[in-house]
Short mmCIF file of C-alpha atoms in Angstrom, two decimals:
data_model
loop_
_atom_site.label_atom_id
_atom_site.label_comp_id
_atom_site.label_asym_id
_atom_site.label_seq_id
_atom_site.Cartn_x
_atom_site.Cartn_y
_atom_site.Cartn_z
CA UNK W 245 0.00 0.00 0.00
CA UNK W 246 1.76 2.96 -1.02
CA UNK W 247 -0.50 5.38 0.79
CA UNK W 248 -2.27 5.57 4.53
CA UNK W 249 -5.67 4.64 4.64
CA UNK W 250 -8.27 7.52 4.70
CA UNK W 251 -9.98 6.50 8.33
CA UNK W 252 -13.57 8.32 8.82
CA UNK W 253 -12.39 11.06 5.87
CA UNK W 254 -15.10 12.22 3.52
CA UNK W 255 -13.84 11.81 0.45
CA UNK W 256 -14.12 14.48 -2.00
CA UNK W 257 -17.64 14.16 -4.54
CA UNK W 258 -17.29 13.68 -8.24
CA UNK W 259 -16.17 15.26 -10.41
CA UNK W 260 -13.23 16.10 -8.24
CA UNK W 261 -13.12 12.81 -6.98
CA UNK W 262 -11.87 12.18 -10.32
CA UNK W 263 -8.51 13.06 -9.68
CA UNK W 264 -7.41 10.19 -6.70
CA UNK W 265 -5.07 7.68 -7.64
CA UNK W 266 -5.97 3.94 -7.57
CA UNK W 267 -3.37 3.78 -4.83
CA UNK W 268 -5.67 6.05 -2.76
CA UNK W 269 -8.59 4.02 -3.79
CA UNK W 270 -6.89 0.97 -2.69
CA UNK W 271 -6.59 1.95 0.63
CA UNK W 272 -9.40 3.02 1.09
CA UNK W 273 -10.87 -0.37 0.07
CA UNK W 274 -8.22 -2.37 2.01
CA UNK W 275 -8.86 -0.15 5.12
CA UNK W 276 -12.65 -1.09 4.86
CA UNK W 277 -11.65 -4.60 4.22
CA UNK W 278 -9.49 -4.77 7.47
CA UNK W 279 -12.15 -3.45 9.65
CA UNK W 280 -14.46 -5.64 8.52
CA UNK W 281 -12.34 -8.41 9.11
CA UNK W 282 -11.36 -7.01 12.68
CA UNK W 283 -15.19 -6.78 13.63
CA UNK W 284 -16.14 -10.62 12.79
CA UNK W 285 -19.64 -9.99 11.98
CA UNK W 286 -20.81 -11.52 8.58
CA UNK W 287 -22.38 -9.70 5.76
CA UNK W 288 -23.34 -11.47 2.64
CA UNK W 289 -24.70 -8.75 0.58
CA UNK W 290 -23.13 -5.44 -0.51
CA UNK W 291 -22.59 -1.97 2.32
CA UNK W 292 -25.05 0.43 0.85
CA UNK W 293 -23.29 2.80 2.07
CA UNK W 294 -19.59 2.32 0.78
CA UNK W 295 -17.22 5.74 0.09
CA UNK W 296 -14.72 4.57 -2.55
CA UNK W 297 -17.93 4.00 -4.80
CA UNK W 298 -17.93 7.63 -5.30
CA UNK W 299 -21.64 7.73 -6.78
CA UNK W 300 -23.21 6.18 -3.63
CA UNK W 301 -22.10 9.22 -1.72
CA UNK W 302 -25.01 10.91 -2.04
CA UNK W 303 -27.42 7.91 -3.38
CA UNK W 304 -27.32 5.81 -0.16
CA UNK W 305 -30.33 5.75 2.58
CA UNK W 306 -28.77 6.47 6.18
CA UNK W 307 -31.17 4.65 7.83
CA UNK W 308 -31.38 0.94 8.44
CA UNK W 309 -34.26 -0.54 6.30
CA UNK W 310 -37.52 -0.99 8.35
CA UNK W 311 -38.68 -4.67 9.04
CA UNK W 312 -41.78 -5.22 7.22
CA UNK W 313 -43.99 -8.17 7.21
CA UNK W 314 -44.45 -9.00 3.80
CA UNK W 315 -48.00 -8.53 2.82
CA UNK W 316 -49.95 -10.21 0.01
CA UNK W 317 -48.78 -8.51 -2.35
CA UNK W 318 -44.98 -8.90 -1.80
CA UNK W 319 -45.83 -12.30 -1.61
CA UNK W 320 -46.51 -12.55 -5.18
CA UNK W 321 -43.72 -11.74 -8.02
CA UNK W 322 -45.38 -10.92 -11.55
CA UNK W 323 -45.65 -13.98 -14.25
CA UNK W 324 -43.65 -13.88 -17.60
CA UNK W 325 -43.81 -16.16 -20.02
CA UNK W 326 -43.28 -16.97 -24.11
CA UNK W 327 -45.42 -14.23 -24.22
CA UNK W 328 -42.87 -12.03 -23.08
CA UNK W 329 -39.73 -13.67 -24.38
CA UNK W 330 -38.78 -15.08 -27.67
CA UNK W 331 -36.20 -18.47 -26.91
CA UNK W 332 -33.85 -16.69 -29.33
CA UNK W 333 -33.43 -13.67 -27.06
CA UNK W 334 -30.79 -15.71 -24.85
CA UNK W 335 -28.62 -15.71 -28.05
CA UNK W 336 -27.25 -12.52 -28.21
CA UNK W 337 -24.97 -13.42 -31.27
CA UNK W 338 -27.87 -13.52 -33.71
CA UNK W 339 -29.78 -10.31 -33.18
CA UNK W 340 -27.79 -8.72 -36.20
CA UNK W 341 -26.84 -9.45 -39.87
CA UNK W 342 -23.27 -10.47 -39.21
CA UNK W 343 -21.62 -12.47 -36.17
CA UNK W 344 -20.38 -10.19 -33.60
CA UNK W 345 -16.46 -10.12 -33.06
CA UNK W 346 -14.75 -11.30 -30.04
CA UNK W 347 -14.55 -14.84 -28.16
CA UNK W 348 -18.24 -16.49 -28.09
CA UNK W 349 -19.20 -17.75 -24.64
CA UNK W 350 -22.13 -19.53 -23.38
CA UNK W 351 -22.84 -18.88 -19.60
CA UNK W 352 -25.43 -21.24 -18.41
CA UNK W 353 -26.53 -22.24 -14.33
CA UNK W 354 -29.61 -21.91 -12.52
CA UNK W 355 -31.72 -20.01 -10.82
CA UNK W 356 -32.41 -21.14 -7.11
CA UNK W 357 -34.17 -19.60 -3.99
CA UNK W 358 -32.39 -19.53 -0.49
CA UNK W 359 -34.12 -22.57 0.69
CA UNK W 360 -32.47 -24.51 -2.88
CA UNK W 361 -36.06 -24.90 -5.05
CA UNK W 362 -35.31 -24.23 -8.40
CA UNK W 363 -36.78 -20.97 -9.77
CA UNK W 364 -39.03 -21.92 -12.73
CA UNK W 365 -40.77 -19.92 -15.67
CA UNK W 366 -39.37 -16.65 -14.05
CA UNK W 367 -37.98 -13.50 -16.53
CA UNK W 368 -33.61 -13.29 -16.51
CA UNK W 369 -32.53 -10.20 -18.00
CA UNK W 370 -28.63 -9.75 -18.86
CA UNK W 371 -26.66 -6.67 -20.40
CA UNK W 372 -23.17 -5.72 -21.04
CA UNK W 373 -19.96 -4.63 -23.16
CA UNK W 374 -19.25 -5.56 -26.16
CA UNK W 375 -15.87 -7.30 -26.48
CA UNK W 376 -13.76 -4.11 -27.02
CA UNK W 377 -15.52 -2.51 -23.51
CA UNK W 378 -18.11 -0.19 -24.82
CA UNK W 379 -21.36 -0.74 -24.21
CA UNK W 380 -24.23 0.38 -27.03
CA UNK W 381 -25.75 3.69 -24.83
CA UNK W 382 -26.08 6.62 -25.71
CA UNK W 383 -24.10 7.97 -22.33
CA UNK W 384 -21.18 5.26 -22.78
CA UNK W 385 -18.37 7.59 -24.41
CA UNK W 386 -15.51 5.38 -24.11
CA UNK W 387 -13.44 5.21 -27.16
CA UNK W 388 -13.55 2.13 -28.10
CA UNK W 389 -15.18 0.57 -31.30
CA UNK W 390 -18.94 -0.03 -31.07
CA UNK W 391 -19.84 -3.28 -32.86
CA UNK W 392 -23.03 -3.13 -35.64
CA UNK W 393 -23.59 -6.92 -34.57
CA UNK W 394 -23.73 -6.89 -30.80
CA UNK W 395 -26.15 -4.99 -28.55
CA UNK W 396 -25.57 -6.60 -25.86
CA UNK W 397 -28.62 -7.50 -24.64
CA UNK W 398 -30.78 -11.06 -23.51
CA UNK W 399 -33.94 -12.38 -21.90
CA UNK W 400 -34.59 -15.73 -21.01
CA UNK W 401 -37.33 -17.85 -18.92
CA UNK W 402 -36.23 -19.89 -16.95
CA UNK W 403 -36.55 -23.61 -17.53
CA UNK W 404 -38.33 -26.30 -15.04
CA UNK W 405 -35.30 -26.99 -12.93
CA UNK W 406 -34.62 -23.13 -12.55
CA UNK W 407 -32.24 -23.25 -15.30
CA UNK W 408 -31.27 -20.82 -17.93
CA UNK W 409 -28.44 -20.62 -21.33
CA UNK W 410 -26.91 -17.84 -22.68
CA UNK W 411 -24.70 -17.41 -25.51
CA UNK W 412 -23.13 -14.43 -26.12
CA UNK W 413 -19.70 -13.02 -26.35
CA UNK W 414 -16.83 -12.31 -23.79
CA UNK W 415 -16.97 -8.69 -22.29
CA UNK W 416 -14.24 -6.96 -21.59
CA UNK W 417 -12.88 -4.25 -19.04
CA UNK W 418 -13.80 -1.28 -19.69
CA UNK W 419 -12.73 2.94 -17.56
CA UNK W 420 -15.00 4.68 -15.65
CA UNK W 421 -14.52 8.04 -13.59
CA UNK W 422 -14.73 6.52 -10.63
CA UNK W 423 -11.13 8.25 -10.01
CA UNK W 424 -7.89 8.19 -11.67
CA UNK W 425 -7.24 5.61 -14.11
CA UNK W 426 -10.30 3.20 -12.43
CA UNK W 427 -10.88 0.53 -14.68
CA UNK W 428 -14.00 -2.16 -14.51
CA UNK W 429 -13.97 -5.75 -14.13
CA UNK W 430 -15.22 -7.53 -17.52
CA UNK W 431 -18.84 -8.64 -16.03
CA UNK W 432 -22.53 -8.77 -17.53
CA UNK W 433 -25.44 -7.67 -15.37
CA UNK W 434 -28.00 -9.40 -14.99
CA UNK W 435 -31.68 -8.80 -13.53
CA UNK W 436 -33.82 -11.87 -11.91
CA UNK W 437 -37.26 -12.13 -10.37
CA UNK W 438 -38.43 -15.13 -8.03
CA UNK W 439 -41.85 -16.12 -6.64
CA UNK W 440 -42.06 -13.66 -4.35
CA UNK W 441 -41.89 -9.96 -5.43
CA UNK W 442 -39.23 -9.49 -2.24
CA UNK W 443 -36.79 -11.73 -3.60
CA UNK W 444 -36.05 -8.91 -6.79
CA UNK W 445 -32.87 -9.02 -7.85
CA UNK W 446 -30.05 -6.76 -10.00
CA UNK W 447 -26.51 -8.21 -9.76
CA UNK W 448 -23.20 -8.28 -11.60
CA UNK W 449 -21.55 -11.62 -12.72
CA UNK W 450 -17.50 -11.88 -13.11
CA UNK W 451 -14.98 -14.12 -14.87
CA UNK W 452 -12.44 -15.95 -12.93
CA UNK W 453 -9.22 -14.86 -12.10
CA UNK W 454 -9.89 -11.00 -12.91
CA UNK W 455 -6.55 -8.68 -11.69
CA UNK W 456 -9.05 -5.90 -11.45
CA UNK W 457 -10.98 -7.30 -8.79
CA UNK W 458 -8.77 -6.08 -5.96
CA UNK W 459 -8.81 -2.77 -7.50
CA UNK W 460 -13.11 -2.10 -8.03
CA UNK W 461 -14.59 -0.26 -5.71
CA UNK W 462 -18.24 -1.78 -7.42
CA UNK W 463 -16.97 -5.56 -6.96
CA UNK W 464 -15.59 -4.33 -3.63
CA UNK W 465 -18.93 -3.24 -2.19
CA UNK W 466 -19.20 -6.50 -0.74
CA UNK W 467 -16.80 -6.34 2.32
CA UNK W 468 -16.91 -9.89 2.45
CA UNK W 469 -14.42 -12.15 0.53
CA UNK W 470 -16.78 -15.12 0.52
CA UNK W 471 -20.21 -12.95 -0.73
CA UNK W 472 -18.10 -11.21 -3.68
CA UNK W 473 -16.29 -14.68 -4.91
CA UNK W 474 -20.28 -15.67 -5.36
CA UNK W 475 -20.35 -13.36 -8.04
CA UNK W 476 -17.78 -15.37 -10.31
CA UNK W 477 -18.69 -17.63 -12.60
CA UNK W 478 -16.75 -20.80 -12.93
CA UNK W 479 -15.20 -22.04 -16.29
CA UNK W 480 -16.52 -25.41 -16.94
CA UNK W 481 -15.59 -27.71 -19.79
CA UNK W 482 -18.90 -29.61 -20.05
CA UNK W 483 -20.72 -26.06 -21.38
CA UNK W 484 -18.42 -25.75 -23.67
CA UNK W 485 -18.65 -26.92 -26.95
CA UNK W 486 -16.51 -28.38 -29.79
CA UNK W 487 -15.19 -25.78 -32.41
CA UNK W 488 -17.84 -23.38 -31.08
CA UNK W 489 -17.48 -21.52 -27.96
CA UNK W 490 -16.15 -21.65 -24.23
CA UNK W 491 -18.57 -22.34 -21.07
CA UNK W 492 -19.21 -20.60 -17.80
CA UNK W 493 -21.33 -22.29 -14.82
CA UNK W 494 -22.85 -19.55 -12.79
CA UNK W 495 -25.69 -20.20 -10.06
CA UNK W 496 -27.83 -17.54 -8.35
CA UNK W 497 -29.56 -17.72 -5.12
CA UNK W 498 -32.23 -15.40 -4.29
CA UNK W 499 -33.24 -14.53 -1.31
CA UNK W 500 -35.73 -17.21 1.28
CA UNK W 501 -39.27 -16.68 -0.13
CA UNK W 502 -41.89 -16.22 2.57
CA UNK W 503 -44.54 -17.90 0.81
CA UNK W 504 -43.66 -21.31 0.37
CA UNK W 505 -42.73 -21.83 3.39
CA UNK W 506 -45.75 -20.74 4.67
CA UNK W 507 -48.04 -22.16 2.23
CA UNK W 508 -46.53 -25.61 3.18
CA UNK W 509 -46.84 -24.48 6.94
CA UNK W 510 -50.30 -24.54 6.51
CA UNK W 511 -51.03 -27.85 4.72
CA UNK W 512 -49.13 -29.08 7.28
CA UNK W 513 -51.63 -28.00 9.43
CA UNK W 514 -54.35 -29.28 7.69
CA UNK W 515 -53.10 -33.01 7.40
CA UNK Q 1221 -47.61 -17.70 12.28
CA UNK Q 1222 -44.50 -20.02 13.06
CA UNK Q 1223 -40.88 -18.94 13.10
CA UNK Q 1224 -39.76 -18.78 9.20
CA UNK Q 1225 -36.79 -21.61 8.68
CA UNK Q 1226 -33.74 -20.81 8.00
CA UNK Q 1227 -32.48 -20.57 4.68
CA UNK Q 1228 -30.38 -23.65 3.22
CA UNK Q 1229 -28.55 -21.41 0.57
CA UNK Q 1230 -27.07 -17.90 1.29
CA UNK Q 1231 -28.09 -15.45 -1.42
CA UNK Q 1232 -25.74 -14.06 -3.91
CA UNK Q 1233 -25.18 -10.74 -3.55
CA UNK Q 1234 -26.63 -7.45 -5.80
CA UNK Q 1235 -25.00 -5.22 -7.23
CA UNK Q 1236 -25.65 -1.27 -8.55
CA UNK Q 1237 -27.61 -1.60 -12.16
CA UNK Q 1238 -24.86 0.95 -13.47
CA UNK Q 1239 -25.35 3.45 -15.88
CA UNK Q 1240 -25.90 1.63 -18.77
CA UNK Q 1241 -29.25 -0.13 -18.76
CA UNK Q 1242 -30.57 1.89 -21.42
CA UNK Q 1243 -31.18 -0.89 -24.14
CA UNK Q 1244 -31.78 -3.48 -21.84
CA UNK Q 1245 -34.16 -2.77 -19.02
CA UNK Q 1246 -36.57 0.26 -20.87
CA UNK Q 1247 -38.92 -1.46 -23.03
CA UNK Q 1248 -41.92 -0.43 -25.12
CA UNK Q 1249 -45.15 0.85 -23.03
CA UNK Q 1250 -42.95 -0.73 -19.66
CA UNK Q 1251 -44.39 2.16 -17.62
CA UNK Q 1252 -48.48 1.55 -18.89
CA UNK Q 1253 -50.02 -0.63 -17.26
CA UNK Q 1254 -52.83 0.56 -19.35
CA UNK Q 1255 -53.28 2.81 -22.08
CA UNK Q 1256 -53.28 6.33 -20.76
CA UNK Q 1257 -56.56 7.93 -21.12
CA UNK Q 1258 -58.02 4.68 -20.52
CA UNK Q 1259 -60.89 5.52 -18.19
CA UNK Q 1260 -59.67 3.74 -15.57
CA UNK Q 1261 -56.61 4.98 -15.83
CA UNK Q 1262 -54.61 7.29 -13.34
CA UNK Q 1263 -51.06 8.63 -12.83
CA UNK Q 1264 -48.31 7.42 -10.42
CA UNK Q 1265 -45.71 10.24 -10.78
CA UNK Q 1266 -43.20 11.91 -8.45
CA UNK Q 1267 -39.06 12.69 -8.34
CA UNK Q 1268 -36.09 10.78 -7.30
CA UNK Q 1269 -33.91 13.10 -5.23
CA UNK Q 1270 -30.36 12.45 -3.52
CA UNK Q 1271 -29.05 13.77 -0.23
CA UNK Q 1272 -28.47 17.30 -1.72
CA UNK Q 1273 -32.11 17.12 -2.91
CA UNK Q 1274 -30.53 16.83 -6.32
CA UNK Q 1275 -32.44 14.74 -9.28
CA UNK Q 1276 -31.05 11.70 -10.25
CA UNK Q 1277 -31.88 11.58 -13.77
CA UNK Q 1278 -30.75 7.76 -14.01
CA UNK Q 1279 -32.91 5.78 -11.60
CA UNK Q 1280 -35.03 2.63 -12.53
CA UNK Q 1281 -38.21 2.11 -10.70
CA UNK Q 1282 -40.25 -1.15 -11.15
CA UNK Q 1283 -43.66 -1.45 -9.53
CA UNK Q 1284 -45.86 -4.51 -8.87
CA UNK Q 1285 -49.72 -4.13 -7.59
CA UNK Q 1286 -53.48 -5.13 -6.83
CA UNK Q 1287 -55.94 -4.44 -9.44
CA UNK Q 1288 -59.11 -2.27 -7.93
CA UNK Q 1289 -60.78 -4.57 -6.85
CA UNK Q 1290 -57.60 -6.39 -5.19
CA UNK Q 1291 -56.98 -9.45 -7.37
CA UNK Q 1292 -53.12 -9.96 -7.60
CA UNK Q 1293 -52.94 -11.04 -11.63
CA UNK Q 1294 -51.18 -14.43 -12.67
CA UNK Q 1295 -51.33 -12.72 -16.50
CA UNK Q 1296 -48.19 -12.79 -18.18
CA UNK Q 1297 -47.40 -10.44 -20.99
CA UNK Q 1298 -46.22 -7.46 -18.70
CA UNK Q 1299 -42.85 -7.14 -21.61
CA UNK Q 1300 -45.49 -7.17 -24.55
CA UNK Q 1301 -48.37 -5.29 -23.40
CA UNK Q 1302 -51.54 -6.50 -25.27
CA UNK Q 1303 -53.16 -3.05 -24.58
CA UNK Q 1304 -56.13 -4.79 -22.26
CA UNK Q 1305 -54.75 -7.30 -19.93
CA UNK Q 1306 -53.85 -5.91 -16.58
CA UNK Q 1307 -50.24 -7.36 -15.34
CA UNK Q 1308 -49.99 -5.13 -12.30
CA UNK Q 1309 -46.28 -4.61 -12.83
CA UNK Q 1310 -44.81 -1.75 -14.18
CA UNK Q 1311 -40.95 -0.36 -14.94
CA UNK Q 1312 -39.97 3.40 -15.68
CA UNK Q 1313 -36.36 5.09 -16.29
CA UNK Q 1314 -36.69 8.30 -14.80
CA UNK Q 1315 -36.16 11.46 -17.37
CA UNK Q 1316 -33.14 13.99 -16.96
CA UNK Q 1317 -34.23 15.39 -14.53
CA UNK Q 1318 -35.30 12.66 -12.00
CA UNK Q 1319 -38.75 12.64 -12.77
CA UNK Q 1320 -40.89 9.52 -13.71
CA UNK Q 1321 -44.70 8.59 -14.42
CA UNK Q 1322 -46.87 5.24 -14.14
CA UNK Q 1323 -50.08 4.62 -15.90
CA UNK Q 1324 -51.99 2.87 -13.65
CA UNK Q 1325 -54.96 1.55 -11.44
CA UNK Q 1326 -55.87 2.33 -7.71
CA UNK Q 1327 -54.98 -0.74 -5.93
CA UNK Q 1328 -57.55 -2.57 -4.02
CA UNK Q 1329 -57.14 -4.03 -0.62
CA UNK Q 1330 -55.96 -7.36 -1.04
CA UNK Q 1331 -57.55 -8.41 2.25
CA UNK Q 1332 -60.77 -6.84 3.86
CA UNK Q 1333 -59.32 -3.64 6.00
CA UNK Q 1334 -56.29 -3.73 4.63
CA UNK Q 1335 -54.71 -0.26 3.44
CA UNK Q 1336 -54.08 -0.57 -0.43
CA UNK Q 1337 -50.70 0.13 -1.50
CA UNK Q 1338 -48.06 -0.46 -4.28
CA UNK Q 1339 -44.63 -1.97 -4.40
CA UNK Q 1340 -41.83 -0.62 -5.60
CA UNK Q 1341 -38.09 -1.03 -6.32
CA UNK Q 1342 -35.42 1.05 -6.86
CA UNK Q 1343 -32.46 0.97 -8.93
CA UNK Q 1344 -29.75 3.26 -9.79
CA UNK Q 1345 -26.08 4.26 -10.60
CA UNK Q 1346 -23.88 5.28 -7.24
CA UNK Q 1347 -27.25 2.58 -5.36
CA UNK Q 1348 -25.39 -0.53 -4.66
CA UNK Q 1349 -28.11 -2.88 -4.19
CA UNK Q 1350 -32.03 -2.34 -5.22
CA UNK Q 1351 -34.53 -0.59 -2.25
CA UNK Q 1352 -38.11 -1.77 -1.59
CA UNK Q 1353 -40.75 0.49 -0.23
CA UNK Q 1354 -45.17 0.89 -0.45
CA UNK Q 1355 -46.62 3.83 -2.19
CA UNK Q 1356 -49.71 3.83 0.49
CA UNK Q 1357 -52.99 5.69 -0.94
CA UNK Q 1358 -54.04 8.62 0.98
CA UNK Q 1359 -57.75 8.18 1.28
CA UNK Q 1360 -58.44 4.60 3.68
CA UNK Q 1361 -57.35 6.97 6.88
CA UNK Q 1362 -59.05 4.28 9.55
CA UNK Q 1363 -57.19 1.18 7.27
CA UNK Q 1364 -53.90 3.53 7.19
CA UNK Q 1365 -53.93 4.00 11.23
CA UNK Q 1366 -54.74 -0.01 11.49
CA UNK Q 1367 -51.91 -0.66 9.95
CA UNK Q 1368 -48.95 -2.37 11.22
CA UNK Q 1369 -46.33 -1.07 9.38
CA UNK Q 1370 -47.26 2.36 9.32
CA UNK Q 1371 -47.91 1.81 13.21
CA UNK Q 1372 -44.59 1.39 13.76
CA UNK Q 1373 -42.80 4.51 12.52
CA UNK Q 1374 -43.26 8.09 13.99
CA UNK Q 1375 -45.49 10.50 12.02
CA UNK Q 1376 -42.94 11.90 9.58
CA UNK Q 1377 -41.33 8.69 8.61
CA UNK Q 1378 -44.80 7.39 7.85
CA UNK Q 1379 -46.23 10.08 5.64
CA UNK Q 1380 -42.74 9.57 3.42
CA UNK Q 1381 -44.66 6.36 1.86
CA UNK Q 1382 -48.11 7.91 2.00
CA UNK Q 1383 -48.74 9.34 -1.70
CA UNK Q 1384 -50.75 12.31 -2.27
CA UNK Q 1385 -53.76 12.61 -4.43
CA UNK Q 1386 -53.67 15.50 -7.01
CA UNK Q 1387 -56.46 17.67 -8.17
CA UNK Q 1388 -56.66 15.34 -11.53
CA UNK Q 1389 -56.66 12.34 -9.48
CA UNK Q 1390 -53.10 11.40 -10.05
CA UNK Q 1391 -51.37 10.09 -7.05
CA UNK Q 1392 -47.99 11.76 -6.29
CA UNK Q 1393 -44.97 10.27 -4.73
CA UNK Q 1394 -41.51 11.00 -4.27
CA UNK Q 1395 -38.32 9.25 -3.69
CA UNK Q 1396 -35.65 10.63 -0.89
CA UNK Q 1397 -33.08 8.03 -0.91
CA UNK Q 1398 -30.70 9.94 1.84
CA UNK Q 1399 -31.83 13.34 4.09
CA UNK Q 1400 -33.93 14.56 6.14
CA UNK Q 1401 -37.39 13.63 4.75
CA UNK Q 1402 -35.49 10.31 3.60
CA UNK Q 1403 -38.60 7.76 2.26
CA UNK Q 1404 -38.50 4.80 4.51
CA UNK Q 1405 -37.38 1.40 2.80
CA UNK Q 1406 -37.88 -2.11 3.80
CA UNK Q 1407 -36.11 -4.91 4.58
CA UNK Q 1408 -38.14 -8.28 4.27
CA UNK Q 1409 -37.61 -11.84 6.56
CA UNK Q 1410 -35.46 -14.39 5.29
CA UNK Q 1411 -32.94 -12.07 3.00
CA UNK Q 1412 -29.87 -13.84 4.85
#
């Protein structure tokens, strides 16, 4: 660490905050990393409130959430179906004339809820970069070569085990003005709904062994080494396929739905 | 109501939708749940605001609801909207300047006494994880004092997810995600 950590300093708001170095940034990120580790209390989702993500400065709630007891509503999530989403959609190499460049990937897993039952006939959403890190939006000025045959952009439902298939084509890193020189992860977002309308979901998914990891303050938002490792994908051999493309397993959990349990509660009762 | 079991799995974590959800998320009609001008029709609209009372002009707000009469619908077809079957969910980008707009129905109770409200989630650049909350309607004031949720926060948290009716009949309802009048969001059993 070639600089002290920052310790309870409020660090300076974009667009000035443009300006610190990654070293800064890493110690800032290693300092909240240490204290976390020092205080030995588990957290498996991301800090809302978390500095060195310059944007949340201003974006994050102060107070704890509120305990609510989900209501009949929340115990519902909305249905999608073929209706909604063509089976092509999860092939995001085919929504042009011509086949998009860079390394074609198929990222396939399931969808599960916290207590393990498959998700089924629920809506996946995914988006990201195209394989020279620019992303087709209108706000995404990076200099790098937009590609006529990628959008960058899938739906699937998912499948009676919870399962889902992508193909599509390897992101890469791309800068943001985080700070200085900050530089992104390659990772596709994705957006997932489960039975209940509580267990809504928008997440980031990661290839292995990315040397940016240590370095993003968005992957870093989850102080816990354990929760952010969740977030990579895993290259596996059996999803890929011959002369065609490379495979990545990746799983989601979402969170314990409060219907199921209680709708078996209460045959229970009944037998 | 027994104790709810603990989960088997622990979730994976979210993550901040980004900046860049432009072509992915926003999709045609995705804030109508009916046609505007539709008789039955009314307008969910308010402002997303920061700490500095700022807009943020790239929020994503999804809501999910009760038809009037209260019936939760199994319909699919909420990404291609046939023009007459009610969904109950909803999803609209805010504009440049924070603001955003629902076509919509007044929910119905979905139990007897209940107070009506909508769900809602929140998305957005610099927001690392999505928010829930209830847009409450104003007008059940013996349902809204019943209940339990409401019960348990102190006047001025409360009203924060209380909409307000407008002359026209629109309900208004903004978003505070950090401040002072800060809207209250929810956390839910069995997240961990």
């Amino acid at each position: 660490m070639s600089q002290p950590p920052v310790g309870g300093q409020q660090p300076a708001l974009d667009p000035a905050a443009t300006m610190d170095s990654q070293d800064k940034l890493t110690g800032e990120i290693e300092s909240i990393g240490a204290d976390y580790a020092a205080a030995g209390r588990l957290e498996t989702q991301p800090r809302l409130d978390y500095p060195p993500y310059r944007s949340s400065l201003l974006r994050h709630p102060t107070k704890d959430p509120h305990h609510a007891d989900p209501e009949t509503i929340e115990l519902w999530a909305p249905a999608f179906g073929q209706r909604d989403v063509h089976p092509l959609e999860a092939d995001l190499t085919i929504q042009h004339n011509g086949e998009p460049i860079g390394e074609r990937i198929v990222v396939a897993g399931r969808v599960l809820d916290g207590d393990g039952r498959p998700v089924r006939n629920q809506l996946i959403e995914l988006w990201q970069a195209n394989a020279a890190g620019r992303y087709m939006h209108k706000r995404d000025q990076h200099p790098a070569p937009l590609d006529p045959n990628f959008t960058g952009v899938g739906r699937a439902i998912t499948g009676p085990n919870g399962e889902y298939s992508f193909t599509t084509i390897k992101p890469a890193p791309y800068p943001w003005k985080n700070h200085h020189n900050a530089w992104r992860p390659a990772h596709i977002h994705f957006s997932l709904f489960g039975t209940d309308f509580t267990q809504r979901m928008i997440t980031q998914m990661y290839f292995p062994g990315d040397p940016l990891f240590a370095l993003d303050p968005i992957y870093q938002t989850i102080v816990d080494p354990k929760a952010r490792e969740r977030l990579v994908a895993t290259y596996d051999h059996s999803i890929t396929s011959h002369e065609w493309a490379t495979g990545y397993n990746w799983d989601i959990v979402l969170t314990g739905s409060n219907r199921t349990w209680m709708e078996d509660d209460a045959q229970d009762e009944e037998h | 109501m027994t104790q709810a079991p603990e989960l088997k799995l622990v979730p994976t974590p979210g993550q901040t939708v980004g900046p860049f959800f432009g072509y992915a998320l926003p999709y045609e009609k995705d804030s109508e749940l009916l046609a505007p001008g539709h008789p039955r029709s009314i307008r969910l609209h308010g402002n997303v605001v920061d700490g500095d009372g700022a807009p943020i002009p790239d929020a994503l707000l999804e809501i999910w609801q009760a038809d009037e009469t209260g019936a939760i619908s199994r319909e699919t077809g909420s990404l291609v909207r046939d023009g007459y079957t009610f969904t109950g969910f909803g999803r609209a980008a805010v504009d440049n300047v924070g603001h955003y707009t629902f076509t919509t129905v007044n929910p119905g109770p979905t139990e007897s006494g209940k107070a009506p409200f909508i769900a809602m989630t929140v998305f957005a650049r610099g927001l690392t994880n999505r928010l829930f909350t209830r847009i409450y309607l104003p007008e059940d004031t013996e349902a809204l004092a019943d209940d339990p949720l409401l019960a348990s926060l102190d006047a001025e948290r409360r009203q924060t997810m209380i909409a307000e009716r407008e002359a026209d009949g629109s309900l208004r309802f903004d978003l505070r995600l950090q401040g002072g009048a800060e809207t209250v969001f929810l956390s839910y059993p069995r997240e961990s």
